[in-house]
PDB file of C-alpha atoms in Angstrom:
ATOM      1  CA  UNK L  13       0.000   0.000   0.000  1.00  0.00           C
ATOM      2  CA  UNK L  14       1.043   3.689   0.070  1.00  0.00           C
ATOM      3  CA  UNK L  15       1.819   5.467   2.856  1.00  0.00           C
ATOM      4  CA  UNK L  16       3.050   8.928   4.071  1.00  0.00           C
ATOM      5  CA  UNK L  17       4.332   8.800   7.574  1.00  0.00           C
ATOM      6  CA  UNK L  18       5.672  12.504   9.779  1.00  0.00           C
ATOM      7  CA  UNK L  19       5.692  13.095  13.042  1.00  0.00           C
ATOM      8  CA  UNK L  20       2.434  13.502  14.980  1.00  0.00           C
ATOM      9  CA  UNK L  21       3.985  16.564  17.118  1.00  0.00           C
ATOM     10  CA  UNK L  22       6.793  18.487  17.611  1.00  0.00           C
ATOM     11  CA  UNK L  23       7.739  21.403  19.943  1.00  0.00           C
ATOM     12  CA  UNK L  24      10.590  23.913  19.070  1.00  0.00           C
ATOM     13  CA  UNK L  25      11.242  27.212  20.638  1.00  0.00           C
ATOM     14  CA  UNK L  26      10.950  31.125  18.768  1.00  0.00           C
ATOM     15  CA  UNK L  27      14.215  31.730  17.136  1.00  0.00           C
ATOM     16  CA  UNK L  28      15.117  28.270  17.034  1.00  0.00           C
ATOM     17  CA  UNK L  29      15.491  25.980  13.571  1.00  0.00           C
ATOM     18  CA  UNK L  30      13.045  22.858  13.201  1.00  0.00           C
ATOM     19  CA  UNK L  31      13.593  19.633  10.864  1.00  0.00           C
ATOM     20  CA  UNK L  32       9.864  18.019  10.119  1.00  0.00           C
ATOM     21  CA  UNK L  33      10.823  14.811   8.527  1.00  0.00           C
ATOM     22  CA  UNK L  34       8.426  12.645   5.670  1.00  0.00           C
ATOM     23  CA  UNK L  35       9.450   9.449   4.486  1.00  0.00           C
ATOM     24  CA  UNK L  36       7.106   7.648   2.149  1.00  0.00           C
ATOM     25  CA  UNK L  37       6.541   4.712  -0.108  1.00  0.00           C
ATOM     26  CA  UNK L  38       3.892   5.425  -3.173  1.00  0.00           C
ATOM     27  CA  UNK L  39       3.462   3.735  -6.378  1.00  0.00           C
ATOM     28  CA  UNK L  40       5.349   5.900  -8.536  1.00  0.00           C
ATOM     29  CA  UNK L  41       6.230   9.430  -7.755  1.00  0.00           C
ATOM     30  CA  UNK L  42       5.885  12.588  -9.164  1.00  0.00           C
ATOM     31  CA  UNK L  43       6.796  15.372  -6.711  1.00  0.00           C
ATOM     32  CA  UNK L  44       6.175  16.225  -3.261  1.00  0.00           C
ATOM     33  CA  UNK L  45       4.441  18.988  -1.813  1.00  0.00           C
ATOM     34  CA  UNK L  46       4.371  20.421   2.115  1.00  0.00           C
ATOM     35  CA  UNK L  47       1.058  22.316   3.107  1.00  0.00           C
ATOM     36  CA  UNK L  48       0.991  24.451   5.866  1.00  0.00           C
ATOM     37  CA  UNK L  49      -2.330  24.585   8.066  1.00  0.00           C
ATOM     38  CA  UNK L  50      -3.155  26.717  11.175  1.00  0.00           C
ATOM     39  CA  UNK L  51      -5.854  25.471  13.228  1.00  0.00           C
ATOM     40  CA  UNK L  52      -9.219  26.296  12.039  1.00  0.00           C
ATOM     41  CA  UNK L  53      -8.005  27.278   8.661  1.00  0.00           C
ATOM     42  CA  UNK L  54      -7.386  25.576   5.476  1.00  0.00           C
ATOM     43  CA  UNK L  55      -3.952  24.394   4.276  1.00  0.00           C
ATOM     44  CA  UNK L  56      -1.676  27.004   1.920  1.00  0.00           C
ATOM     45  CA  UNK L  57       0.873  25.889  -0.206  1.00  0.00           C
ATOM     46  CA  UNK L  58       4.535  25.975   0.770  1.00  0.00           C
ATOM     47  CA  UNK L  59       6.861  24.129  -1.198  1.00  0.00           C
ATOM     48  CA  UNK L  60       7.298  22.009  -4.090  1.00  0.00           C
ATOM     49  CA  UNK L  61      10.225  19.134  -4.848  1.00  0.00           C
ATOM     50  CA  UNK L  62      10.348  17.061  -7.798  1.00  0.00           C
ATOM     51  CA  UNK L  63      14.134  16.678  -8.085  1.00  0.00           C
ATOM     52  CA  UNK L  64      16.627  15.762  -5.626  1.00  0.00           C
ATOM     53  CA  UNK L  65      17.959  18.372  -3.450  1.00  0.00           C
ATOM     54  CA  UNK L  66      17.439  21.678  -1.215  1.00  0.00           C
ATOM     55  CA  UNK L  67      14.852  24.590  -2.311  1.00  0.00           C
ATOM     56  CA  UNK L  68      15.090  27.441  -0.448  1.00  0.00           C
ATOM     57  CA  UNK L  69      12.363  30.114  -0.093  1.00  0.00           C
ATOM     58  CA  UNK L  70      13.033  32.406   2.671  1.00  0.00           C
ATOM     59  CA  UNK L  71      12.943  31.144   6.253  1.00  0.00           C
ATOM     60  CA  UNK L  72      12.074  27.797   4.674  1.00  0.00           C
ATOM     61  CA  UNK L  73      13.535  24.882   2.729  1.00  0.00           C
ATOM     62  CA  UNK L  74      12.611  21.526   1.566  1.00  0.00           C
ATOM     63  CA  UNK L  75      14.773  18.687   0.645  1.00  0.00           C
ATOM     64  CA  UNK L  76      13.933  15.545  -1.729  1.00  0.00           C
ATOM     65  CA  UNK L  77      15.705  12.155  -1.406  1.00  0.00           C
ATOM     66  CA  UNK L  78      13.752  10.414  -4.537  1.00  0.00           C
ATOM     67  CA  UNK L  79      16.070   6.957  -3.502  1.00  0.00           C
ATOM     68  CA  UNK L  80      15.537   7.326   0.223  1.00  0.00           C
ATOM     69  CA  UNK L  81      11.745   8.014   0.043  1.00  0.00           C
ATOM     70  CA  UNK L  82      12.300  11.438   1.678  1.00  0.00           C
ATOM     71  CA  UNK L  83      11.974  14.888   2.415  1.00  0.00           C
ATOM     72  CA  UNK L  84      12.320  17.113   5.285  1.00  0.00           C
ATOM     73  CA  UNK L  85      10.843  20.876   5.332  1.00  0.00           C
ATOM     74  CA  UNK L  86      13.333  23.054   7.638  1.00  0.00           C
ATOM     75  CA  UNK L  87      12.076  26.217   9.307  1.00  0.00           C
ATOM     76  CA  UNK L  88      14.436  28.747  10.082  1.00  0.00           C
ATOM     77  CA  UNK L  89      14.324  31.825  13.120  1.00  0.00           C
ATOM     78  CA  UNK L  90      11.117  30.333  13.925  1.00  0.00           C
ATOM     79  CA  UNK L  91       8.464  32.851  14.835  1.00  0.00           C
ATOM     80  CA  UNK L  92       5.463  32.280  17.314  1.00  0.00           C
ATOM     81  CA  UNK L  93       3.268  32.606  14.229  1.00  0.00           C
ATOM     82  CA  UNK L  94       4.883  29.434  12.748  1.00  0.00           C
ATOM     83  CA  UNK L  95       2.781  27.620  15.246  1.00  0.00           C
ATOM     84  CA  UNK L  96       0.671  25.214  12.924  1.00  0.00           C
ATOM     85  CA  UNK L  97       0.384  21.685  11.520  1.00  0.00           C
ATOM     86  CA  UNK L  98       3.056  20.610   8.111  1.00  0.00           C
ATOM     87  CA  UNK L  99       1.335  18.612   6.163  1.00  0.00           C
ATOM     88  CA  UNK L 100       3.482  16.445   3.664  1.00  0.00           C
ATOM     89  CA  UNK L 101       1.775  15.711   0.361  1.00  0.00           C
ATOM     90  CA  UNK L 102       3.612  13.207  -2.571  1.00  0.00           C
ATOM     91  CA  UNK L 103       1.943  12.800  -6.183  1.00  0.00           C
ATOM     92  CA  UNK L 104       2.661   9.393  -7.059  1.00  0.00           C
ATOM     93  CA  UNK L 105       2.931   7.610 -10.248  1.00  0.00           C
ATOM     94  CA  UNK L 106      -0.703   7.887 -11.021  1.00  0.00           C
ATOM     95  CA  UNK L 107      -0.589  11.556 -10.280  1.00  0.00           C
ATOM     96  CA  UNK L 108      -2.752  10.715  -7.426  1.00  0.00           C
ATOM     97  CA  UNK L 109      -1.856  12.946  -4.591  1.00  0.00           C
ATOM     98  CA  UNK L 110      -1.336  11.593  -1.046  1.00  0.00           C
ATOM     99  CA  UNK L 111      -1.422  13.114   2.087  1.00  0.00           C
ATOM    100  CA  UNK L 112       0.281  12.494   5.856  1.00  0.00           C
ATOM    101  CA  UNK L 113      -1.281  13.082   8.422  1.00  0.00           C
ATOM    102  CA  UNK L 114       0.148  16.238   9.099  1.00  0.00           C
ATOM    103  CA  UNK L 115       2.763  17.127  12.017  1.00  0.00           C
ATOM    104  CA  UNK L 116       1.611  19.998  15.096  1.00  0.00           C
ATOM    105  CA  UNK L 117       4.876  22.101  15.512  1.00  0.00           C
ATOM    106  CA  UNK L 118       4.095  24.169  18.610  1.00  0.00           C
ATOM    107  CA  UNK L 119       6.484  26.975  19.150  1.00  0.00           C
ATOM    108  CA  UNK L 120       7.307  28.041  22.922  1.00  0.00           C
ATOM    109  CA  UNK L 121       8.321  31.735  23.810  1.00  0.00           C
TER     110      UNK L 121
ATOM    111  CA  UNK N   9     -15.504  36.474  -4.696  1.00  0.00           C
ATOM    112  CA  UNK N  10     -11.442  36.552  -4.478  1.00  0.00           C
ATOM    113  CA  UNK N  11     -10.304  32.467  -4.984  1.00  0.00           C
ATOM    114  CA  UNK N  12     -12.152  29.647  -3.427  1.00  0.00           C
ATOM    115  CA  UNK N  13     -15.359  30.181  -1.736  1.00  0.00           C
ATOM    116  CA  UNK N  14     -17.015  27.677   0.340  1.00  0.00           C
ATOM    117  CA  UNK N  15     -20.670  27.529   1.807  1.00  0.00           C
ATOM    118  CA  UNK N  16     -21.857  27.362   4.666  1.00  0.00           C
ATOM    119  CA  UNK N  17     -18.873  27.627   7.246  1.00  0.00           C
ATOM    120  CA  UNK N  18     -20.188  24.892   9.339  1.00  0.00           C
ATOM    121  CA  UNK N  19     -24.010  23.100   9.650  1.00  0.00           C
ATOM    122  CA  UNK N  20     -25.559  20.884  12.094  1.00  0.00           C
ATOM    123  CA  UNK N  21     -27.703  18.007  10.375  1.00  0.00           C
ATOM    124  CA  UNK N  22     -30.113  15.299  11.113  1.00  0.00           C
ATOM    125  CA  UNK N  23     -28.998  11.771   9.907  1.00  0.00           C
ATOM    126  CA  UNK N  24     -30.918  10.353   6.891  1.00  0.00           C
ATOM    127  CA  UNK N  25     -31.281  13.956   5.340  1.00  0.00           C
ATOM    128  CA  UNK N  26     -29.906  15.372   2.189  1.00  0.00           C
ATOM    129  CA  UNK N  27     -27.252  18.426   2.194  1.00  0.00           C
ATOM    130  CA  UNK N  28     -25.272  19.900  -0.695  1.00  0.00           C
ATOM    131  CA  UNK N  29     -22.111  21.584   0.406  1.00  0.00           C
ATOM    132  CA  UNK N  30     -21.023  24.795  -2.576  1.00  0.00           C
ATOM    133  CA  UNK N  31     -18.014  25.369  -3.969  1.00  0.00           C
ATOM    134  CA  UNK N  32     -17.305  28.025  -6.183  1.00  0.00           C
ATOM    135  CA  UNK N  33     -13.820  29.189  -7.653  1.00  0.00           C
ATOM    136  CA  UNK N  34     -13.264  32.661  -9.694  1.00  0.00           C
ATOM    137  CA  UNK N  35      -9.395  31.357 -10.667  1.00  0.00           C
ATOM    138  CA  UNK N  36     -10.721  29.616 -14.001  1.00  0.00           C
ATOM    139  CA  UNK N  37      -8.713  26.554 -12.755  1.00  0.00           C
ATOM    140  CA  UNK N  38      -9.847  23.224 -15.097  1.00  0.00           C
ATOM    141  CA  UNK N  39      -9.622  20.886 -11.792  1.00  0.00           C
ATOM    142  CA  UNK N  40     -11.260  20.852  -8.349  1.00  0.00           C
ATOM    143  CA  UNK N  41     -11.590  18.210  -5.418  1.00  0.00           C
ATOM    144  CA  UNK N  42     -13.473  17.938  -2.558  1.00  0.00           C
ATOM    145  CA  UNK N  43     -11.333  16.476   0.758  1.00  0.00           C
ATOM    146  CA  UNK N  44     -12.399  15.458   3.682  1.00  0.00           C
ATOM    147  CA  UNK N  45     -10.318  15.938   7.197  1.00  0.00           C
ATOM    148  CA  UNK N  46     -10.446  14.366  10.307  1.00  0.00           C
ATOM    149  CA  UNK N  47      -8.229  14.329  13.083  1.00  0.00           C
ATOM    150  CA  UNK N  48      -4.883  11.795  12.877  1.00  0.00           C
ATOM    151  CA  UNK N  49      -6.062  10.940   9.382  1.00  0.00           C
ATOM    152  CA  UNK N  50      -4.324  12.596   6.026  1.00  0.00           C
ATOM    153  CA  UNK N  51      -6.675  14.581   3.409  1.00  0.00           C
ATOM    154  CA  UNK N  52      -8.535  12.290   2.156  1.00  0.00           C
ATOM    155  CA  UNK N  53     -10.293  12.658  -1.454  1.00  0.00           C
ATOM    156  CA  UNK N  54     -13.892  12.553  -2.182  1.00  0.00           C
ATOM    157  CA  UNK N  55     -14.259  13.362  -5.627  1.00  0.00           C
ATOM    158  CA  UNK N  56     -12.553  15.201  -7.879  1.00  0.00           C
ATOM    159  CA  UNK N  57     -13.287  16.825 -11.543  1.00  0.00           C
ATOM    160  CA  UNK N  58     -10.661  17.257 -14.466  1.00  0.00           C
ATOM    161  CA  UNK N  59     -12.387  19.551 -15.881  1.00  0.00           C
ATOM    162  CA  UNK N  60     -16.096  21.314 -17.216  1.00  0.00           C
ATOM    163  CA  UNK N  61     -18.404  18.326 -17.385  1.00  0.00           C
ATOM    164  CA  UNK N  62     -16.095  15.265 -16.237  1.00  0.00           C
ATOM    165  CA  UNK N  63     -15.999  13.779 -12.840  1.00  0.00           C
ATOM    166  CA  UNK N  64     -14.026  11.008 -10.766  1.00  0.00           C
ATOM    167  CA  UNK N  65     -13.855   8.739  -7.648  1.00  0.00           C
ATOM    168  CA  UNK N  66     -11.423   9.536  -5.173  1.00  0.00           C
ATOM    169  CA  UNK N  67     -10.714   7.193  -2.046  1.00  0.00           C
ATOM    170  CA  UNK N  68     -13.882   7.875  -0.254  1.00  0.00           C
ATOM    171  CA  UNK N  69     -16.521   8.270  -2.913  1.00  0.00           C
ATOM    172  CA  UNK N  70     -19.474   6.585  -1.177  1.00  0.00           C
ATOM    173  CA  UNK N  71     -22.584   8.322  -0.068  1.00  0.00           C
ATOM    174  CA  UNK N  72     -21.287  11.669  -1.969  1.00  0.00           C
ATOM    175  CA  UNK N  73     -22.230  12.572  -5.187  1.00  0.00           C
ATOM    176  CA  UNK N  74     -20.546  15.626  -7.278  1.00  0.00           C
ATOM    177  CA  UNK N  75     -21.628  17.844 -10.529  1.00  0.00           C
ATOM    178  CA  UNK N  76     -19.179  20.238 -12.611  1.00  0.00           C
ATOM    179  CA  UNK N  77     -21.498  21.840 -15.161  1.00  0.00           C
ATOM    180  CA  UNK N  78     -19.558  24.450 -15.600  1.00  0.00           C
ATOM    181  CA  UNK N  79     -16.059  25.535 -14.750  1.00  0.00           C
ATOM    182  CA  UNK N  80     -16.761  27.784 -11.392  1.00  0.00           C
ATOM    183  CA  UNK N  81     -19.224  25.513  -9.294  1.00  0.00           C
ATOM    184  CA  UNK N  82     -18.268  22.392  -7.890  1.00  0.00           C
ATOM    185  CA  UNK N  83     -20.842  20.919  -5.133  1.00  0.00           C
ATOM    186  CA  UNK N  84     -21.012  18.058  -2.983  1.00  0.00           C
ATOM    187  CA  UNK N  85     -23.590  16.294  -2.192  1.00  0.00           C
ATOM    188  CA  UNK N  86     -24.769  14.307   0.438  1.00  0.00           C
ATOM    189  CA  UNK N  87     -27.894  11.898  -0.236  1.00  0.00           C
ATOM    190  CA  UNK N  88     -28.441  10.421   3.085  1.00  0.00           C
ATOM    191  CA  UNK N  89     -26.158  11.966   5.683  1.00  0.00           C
ATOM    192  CA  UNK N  90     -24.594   9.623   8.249  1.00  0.00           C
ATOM    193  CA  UNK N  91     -23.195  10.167  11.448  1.00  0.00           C
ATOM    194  CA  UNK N  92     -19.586   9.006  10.181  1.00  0.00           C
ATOM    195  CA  UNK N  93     -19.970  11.720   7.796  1.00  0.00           C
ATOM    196  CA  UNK N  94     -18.930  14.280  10.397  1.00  0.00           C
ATOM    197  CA  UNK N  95     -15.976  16.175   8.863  1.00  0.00           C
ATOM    198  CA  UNK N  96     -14.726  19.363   7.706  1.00  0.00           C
ATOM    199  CA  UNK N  97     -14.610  19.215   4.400  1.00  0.00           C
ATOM    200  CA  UNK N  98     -12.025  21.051   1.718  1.00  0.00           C
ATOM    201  CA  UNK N  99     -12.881  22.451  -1.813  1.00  0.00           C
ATOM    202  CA  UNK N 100      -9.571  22.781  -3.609  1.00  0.00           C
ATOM    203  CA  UNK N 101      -8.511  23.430  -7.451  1.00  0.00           C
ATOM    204  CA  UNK N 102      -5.698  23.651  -9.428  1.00  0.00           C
ATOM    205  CA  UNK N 103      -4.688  25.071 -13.090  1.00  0.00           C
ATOM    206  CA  UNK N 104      -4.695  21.347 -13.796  1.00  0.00           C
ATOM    207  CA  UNK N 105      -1.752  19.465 -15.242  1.00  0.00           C
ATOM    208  CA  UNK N 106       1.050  17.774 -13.514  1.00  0.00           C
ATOM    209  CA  UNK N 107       3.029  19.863 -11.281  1.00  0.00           C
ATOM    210  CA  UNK N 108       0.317  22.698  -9.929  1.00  0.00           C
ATOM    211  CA  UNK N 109       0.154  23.242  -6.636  1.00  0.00           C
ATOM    212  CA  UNK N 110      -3.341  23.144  -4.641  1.00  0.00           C
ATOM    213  CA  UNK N 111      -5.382  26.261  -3.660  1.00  0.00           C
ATOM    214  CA  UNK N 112      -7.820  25.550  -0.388  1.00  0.00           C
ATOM    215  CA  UNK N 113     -11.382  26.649   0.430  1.00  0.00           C
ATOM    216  CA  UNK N 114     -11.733  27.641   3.985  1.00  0.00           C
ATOM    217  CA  UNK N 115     -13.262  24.504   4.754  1.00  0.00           C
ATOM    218  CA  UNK N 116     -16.924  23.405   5.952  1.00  0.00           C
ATOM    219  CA  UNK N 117     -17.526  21.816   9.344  1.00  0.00           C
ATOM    220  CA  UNK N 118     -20.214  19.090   8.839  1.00  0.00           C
ATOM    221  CA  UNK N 119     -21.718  17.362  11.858  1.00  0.00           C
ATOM    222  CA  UNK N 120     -24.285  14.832  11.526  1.00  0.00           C
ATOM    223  CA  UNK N 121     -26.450  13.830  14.353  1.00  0.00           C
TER     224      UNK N 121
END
């Protein structure tokens, strides 16, 4: 079967850098995505990754590993307004798009 | 009407009666979904519509039914509502294609009694 799996929850503190891991196994892939959702609200597009590497934008960057299955989005000076749930999001070979579960960061003062 | 709008925010509803969740989209994007969310689970597709006049099944197609008659509109419906039904649920499009990223409604909170 497919499967996306990230963290459930993860804590970090304002200024501080995160890592919010995604590994996955899909039928096929073509490109991953990573969502960002605060609570009540819908999710807004943050990054995109088809090819291996780093793509920076800002305080954030993703990173693909097509032959490891994985990608990490890292969050950078982290502000109390980055409080919010990552949700990691791969297109597989089908173009069907699958989704994790999402991962909580909270951000302490 | 700026993106994805989404109607009504939330609704309260009596099992075994009908309901059509509206989703309208002023982007002129050729495909749309309609997710459903619930907590510790991933986005989970509904249904989902190419473009103008096509439809599909996503992963949980039963008990909703969909229409795209025209480009803009894109509602759900509900024939018999069930309590397992209770969701927020996500209208999204997309330019359509391969790589396109996914632009959200503000969701509708669904709970069926």
């Amino acid at each position: 079967g497919q499967n996306i799996d990230q963290p459930t929850e993860m804590t970090a503190t304002e200024g501080a850098i995160v890592q919010i891991n995604c590994t996955y196994q899909t039928s096929g892939f073509n490109g991953l995505f990573w969502y960002q959702q605060h609570a009540g609200e819908a999710p807004t597009f943050l990054s995109y990754n088809v090819l291996d590497g780093l793509e920076e934008k800002g305080r954030f960057s993703s990173f693909l590993s097509r032959s490891k299955g994985y990608s990490y989005l890292l969050l950078k000076e982290l502000q109390m307004k980055d409080s919010a749930s990552y949700l990691c999001a791969v297109r597989d070979g089908d173009y069907q798009l699958i989704w994790g579960a999402g991962t909580k960061l909270i951000i302490k003062p | 009407i700026a993106g994805i709008t989404q109607a009504p925010t939330s609704q309260i509803l009596a099992a075994g009666r009908r309901m059509t969740l509206r989703c309208t989209q002023d982007m002129r994007h050729n495909a749309m979904y309609w997710y459903r969310q619930d907590l510790g689970l991933g986005l989970r597709l509904i249904h989902y519509s190419n473009t103008a006049g096509t439809t599909g099944k996503g992963e949980v197609p039963d008990g909703y039914s969909v229409s795209r008659a025209n480009t803009d509109d894109f509602p759900l419906t509900l024939a018999s509502a069930v309590p397992s039904q209770t969701s927020v649920y996500f209208c999204a499009s997309s330019a359509g294609g391969g790589d396109e990223k996914l632009f959200f409604g503000s969701g509708t909170q669904l709970s069926v009694l």
